[in-house]
mmCIF file of N, CA, C and O in Angstrom:
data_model
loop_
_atom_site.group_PDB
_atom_site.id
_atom_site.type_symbol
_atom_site.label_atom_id
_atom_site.label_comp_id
_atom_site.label_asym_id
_atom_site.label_seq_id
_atom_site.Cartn_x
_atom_site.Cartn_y
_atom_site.Cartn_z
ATOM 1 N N UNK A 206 34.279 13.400 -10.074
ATOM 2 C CA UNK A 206 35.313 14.341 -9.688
ATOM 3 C C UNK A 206 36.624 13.591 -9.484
ATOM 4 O O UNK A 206 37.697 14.154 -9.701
ATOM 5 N N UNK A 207 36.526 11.898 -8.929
ATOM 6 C CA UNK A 207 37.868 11.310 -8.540
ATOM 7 C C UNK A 207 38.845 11.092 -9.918
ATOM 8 O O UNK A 207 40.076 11.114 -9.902
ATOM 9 N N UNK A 208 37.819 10.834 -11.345
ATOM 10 C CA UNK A 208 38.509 10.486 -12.162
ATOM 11 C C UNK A 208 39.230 11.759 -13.126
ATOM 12 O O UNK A 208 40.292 11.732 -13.748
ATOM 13 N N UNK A 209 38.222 12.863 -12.987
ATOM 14 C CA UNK A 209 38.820 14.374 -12.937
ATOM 15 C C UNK A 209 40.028 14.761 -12.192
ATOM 16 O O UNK A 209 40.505 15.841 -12.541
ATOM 17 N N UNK A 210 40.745 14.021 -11.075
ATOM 18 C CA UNK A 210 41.688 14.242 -10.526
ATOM 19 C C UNK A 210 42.406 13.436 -10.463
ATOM 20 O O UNK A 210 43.287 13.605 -9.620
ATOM 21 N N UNK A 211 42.458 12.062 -11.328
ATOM 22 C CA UNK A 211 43.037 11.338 -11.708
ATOM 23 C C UNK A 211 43.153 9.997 -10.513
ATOM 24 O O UNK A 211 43.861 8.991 -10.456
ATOM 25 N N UNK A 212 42.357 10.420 -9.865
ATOM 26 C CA UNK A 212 42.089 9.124 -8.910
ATOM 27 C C UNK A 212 41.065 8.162 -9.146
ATOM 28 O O UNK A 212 40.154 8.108 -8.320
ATOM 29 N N UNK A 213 41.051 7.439 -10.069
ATOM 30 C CA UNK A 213 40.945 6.194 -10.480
ATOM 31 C C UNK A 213 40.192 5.302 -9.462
ATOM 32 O O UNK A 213 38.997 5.052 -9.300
ATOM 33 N N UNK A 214 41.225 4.947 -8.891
ATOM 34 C CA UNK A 214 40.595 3.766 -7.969
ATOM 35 C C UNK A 214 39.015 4.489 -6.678
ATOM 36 O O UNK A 214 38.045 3.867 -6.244
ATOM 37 N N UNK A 215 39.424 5.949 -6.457
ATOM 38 C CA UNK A 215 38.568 6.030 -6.002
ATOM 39 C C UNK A 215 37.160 6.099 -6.634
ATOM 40 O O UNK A 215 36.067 5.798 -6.155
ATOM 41 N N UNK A 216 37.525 6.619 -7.938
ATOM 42 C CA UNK A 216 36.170 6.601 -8.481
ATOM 43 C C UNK A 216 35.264 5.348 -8.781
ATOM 44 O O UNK A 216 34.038 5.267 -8.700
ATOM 45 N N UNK A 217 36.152 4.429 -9.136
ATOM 46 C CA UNK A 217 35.507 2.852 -9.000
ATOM 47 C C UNK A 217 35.083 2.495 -7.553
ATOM 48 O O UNK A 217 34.127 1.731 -7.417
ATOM 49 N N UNK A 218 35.663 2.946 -6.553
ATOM 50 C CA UNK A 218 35.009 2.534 -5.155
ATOM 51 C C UNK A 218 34.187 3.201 -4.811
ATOM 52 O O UNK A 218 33.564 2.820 -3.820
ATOM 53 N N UNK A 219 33.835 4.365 -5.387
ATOM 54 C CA UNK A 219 32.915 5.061 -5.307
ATOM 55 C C UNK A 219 31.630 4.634 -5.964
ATOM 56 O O UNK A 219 30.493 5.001 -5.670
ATOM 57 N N UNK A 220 32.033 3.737 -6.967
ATOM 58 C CA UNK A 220 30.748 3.350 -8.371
ATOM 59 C C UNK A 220 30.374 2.314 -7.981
ATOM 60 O O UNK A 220 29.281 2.010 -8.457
ATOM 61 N N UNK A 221 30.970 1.297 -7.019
ATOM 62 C CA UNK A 221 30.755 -0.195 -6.400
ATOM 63 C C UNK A 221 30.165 0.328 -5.275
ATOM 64 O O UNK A 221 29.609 -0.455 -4.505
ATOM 65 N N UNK A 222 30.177 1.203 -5.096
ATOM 66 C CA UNK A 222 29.426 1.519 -3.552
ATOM 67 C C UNK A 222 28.513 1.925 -3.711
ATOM 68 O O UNK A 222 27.576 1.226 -3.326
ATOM 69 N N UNK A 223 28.258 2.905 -4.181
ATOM 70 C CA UNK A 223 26.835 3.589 -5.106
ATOM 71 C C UNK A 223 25.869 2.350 -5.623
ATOM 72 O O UNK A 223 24.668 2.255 -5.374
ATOM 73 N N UNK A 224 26.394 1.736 -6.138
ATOM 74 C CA UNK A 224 25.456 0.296 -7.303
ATOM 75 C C UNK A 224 25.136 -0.753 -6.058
ATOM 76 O O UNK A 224 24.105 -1.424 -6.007
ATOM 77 N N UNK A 225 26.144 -0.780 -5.108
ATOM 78 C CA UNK A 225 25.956 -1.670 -3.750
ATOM 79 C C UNK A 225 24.675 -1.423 -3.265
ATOM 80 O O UNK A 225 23.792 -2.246 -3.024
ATOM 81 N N UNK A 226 24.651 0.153 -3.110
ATOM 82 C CA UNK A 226 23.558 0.763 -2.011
ATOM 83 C C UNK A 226 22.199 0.811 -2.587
ATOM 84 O O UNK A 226 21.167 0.402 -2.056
ATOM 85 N N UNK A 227 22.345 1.397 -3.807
ATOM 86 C CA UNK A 227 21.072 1.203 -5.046
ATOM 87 C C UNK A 227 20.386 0.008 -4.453
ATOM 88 O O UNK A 227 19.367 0.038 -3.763
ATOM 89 N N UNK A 228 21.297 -1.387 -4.924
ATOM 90 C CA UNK A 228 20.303 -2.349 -5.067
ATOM 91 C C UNK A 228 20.059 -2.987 -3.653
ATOM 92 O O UNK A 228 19.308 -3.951 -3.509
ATOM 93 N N UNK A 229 20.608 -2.507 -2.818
ATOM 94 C CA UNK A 229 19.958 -2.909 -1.181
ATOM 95 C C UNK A 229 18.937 -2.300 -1.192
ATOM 96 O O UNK A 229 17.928 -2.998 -1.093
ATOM 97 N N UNK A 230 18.777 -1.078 -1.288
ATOM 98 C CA UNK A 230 17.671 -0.439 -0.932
ATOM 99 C C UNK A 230 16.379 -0.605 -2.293
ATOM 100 O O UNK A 230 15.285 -0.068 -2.120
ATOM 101 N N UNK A 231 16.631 -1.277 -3.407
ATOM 102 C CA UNK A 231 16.009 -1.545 -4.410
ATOM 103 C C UNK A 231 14.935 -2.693 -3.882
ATOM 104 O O UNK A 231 13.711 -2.573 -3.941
ATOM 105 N N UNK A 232 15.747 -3.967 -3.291
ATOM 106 C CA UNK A 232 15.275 -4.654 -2.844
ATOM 107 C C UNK A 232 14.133 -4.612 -1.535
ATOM 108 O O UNK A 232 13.025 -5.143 -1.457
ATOM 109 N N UNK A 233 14.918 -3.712 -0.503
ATOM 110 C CA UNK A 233 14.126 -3.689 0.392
ATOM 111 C C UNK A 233 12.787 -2.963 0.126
ATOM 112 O O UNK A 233 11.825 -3.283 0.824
ATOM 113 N N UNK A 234 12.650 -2.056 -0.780
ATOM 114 C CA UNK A 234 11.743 -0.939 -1.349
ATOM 115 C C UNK A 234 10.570 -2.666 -1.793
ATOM 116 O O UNK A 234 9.441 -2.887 -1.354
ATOM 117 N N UNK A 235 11.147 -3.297 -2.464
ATOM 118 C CA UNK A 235 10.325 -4.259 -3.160
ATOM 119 C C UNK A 235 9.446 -5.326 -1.940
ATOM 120 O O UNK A 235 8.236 -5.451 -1.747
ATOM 121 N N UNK A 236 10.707 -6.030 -1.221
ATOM 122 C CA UNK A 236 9.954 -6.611 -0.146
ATOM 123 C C UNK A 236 9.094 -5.849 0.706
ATOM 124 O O UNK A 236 8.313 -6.528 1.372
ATOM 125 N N UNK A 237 9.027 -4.309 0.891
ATOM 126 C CA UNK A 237 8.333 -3.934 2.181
ATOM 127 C C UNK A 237 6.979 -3.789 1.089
ATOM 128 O O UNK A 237 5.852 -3.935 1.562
ATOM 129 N N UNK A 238 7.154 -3.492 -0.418
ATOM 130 C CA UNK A 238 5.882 -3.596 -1.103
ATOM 131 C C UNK A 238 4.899 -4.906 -0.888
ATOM 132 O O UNK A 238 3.725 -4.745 -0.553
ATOM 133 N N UNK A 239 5.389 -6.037 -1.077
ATOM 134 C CA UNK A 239 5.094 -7.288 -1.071
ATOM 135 C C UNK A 239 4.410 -7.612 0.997
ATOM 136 O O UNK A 239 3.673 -8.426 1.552
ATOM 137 N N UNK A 240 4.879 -6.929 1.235
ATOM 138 C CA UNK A 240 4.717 -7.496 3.140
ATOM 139 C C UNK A 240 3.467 -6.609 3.181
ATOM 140 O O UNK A 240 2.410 -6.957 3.708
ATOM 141 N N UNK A 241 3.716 -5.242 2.479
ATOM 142 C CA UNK A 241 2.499 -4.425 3.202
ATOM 143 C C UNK A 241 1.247 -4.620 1.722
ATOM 144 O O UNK A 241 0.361 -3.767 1.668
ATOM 145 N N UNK A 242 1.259 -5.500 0.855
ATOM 146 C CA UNK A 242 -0.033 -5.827 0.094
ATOM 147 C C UNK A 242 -0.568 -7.141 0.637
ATOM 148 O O UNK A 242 -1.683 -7.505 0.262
ATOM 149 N N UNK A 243 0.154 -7.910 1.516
ATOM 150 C CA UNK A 243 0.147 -9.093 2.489
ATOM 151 C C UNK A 243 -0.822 -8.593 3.387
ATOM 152 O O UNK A 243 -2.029 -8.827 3.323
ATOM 153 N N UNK A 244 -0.338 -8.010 4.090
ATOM 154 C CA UNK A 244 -1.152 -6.914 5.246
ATOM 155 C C UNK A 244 -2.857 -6.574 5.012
ATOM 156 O O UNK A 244 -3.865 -6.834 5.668
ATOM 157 N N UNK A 245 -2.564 -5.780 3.584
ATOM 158 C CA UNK A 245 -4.100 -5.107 3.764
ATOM 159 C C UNK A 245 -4.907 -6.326 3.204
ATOM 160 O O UNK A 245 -6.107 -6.256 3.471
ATOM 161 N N UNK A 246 -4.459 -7.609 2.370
ATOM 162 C CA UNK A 246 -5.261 -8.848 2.838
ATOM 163 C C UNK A 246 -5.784 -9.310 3.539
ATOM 164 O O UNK A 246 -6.831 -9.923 3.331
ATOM 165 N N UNK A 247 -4.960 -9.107 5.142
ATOM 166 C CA UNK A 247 -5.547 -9.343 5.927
ATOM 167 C C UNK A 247 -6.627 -8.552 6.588
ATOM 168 O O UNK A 247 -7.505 -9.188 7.170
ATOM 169 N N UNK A 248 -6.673 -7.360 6.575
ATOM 170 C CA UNK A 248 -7.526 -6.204 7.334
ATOM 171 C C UNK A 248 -8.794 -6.892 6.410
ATOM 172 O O UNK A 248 -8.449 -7.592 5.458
ATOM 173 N N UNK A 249 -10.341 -6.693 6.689
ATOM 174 C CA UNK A 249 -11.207 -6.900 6.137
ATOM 175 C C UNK A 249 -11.725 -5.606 5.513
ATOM 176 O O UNK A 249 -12.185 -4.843 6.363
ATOM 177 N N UNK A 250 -11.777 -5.143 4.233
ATOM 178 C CA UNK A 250 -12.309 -3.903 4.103
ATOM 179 C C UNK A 250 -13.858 -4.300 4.834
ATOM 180 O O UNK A 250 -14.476 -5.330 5.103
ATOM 181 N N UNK A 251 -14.047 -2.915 4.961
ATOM 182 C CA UNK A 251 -15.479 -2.526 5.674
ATOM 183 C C UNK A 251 -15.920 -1.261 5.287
ATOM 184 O O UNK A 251 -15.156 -0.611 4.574
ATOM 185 N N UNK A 252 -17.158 -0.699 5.656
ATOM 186 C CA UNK A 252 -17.296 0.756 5.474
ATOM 187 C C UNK A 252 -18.590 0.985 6.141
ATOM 188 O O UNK A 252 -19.297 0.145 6.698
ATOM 189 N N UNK A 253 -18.816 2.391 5.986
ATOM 190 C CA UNK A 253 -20.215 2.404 6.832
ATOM 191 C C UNK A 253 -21.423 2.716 5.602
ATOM 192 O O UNK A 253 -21.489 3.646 4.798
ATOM 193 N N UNK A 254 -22.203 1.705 5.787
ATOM 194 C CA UNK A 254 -23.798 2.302 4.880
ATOM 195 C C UNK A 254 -24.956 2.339 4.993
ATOM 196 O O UNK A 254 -25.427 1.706 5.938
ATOM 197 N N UNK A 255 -25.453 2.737 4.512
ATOM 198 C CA UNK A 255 -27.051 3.436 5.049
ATOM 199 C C UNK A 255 -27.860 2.245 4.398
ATOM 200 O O UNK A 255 -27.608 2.133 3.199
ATOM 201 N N UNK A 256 -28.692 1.406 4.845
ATOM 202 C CA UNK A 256 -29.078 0.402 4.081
ATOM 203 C C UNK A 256 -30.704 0.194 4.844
ATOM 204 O O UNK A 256 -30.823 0.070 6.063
ATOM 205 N N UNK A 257 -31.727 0.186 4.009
ATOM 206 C CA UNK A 257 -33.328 -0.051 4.484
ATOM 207 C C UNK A 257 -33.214 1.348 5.561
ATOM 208 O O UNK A 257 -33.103 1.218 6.781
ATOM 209 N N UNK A 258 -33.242 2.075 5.177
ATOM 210 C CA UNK A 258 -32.818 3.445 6.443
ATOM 211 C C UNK A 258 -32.286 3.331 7.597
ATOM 212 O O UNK A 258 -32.829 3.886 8.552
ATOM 213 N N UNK A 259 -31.279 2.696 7.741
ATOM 214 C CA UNK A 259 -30.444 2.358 8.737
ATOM 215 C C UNK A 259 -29.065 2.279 8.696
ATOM 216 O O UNK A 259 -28.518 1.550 7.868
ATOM 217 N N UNK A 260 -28.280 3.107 9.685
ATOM 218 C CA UNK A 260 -26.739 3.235 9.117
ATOM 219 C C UNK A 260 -26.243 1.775 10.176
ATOM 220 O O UNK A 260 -26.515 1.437 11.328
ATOM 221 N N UNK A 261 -25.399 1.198 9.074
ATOM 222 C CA UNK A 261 -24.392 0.083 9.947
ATOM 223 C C UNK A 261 -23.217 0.539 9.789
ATOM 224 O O UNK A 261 -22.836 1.251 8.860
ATOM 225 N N UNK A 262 -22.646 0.178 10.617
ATOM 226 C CA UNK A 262 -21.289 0.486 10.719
ATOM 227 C C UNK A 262 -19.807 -0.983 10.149
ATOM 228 O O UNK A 262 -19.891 -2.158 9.791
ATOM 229 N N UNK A 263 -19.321 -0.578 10.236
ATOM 230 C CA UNK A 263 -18.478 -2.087 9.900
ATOM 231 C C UNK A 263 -18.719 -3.230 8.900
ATOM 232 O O UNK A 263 -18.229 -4.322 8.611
ATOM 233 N N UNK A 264 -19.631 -2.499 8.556
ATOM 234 C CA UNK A 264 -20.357 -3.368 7.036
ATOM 235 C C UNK A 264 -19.612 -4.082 5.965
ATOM 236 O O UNK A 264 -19.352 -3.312 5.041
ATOM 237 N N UNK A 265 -19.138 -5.415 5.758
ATOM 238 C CA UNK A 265 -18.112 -5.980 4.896
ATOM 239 C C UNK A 265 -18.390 -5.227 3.284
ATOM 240 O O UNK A 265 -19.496 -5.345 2.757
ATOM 241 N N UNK A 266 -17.424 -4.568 2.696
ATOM 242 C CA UNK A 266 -17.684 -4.382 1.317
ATOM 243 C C UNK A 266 -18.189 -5.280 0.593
ATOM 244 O O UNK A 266 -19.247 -5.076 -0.003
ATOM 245 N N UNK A 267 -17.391 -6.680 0.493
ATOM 246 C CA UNK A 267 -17.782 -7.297 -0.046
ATOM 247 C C UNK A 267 -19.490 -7.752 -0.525
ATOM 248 O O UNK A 267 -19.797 -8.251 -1.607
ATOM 249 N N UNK A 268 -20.123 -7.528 0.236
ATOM 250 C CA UNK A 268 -21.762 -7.357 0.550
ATOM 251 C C UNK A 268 -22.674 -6.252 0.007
ATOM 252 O O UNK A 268 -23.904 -6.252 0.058
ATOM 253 N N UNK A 269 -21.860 -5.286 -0.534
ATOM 254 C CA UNK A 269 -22.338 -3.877 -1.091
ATOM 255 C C UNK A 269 -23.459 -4.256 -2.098
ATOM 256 O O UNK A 269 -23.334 -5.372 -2.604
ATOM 257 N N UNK A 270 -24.662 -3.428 -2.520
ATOM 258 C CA UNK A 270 -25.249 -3.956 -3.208
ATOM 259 C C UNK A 270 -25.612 -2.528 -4.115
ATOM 260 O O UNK A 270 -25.525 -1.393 -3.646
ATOM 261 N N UNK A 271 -26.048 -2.867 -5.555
ATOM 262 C CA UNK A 271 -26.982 -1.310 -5.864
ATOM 263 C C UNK A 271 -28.147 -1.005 -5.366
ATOM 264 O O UNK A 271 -29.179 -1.668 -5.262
ATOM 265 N N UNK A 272 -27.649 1.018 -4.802
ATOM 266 C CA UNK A 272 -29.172 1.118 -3.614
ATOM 267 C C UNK A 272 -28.198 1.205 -2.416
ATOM 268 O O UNK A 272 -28.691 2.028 -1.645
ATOM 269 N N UNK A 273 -27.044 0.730 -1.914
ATOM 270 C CA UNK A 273 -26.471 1.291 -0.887
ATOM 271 C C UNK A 273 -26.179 2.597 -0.746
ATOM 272 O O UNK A 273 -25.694 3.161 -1.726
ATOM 273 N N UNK A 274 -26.369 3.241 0.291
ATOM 274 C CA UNK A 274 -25.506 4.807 0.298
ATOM 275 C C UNK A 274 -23.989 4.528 1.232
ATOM 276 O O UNK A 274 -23.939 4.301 2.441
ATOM 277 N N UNK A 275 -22.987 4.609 0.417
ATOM 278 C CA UNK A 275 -22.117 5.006 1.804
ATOM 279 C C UNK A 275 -21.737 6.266 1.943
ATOM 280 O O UNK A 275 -21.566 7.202 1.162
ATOM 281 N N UNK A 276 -21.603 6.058 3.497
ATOM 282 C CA UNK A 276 -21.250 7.434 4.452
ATOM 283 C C UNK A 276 -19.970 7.513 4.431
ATOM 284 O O UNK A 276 -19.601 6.681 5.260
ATOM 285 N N UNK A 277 -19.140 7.972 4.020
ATOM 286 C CA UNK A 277 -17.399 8.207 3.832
ATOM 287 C C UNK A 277 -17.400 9.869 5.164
ATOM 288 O O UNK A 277 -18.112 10.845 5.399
ATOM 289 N N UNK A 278 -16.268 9.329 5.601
ATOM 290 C CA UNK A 278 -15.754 9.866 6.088
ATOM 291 C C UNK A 278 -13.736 10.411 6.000
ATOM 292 O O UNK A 278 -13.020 9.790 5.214
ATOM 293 N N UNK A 279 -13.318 11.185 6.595
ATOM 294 C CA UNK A 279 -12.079 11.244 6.572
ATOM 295 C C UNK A 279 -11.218 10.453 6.557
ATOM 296 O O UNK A 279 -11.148 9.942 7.675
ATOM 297 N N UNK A 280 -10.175 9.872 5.591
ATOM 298 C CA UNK A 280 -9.575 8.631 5.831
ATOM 299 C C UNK A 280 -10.316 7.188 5.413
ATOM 300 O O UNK A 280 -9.811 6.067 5.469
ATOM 301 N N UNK A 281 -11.204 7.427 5.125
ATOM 302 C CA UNK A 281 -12.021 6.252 4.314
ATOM 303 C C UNK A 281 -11.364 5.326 3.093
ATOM 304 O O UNK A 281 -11.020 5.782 2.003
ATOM 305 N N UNK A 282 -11.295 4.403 3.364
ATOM 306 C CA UNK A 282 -11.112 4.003 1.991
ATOM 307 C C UNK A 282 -12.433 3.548 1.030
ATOM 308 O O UNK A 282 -13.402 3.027 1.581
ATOM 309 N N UNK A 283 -12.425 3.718 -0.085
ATOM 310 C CA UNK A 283 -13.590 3.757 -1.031
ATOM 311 C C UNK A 283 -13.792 2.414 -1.709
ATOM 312 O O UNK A 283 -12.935 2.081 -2.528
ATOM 313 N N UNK A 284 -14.810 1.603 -1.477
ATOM 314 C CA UNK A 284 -15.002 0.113 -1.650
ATOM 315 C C UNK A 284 -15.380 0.526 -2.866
ATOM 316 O O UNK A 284 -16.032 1.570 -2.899
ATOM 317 N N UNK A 285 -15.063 -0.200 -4.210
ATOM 318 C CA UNK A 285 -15.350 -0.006 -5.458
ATOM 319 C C UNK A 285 -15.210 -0.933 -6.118
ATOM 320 O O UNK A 285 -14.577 -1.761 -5.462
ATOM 321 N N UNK A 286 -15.529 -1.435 -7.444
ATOM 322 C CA UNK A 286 -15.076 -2.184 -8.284
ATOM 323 C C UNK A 286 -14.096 -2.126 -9.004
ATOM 324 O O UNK A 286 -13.853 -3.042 -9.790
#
């Protein structure tokens, strides 16, 4: 609209500001990706499964075998390959 009204300079301060804000928030979008795949490294997946007829709870995925049942619940995340 600035260069539609022949204001020039605003429209360039308008386009340096815009491209400014883009790539701040480009970046930060990227680092908070990188911090929070950091994160769920650390959490140990777990889950609950029914194993020799017995439910455990907190059971490391990593340990899953064929012949496990898991019990999923709400909010679960799904240990898979």
């Amino acid at each position: 609209i600035s260069v539609c009204l022949g204001n020039s300079a605003d429209a360039v301060s308008i386009g340096v500001a815009l491209t400014i804000v883009s790539l701040v928030a480009a970046v930060q979008e990227y680092r908070s990706e990188k911090a929070l795949e950091k994160l769920s490294d650390l959490v140990p997946h777990t889950c609950s499964v029914l194993r020799d007829g017995r439910v455990r709870d907190h059971f490391p995925a990593r340990e899953l075998v064929v012949g496990d049942v898991l019990l999923l619940s709400t909010g679960d995340r799904v240990p898979a390959d």
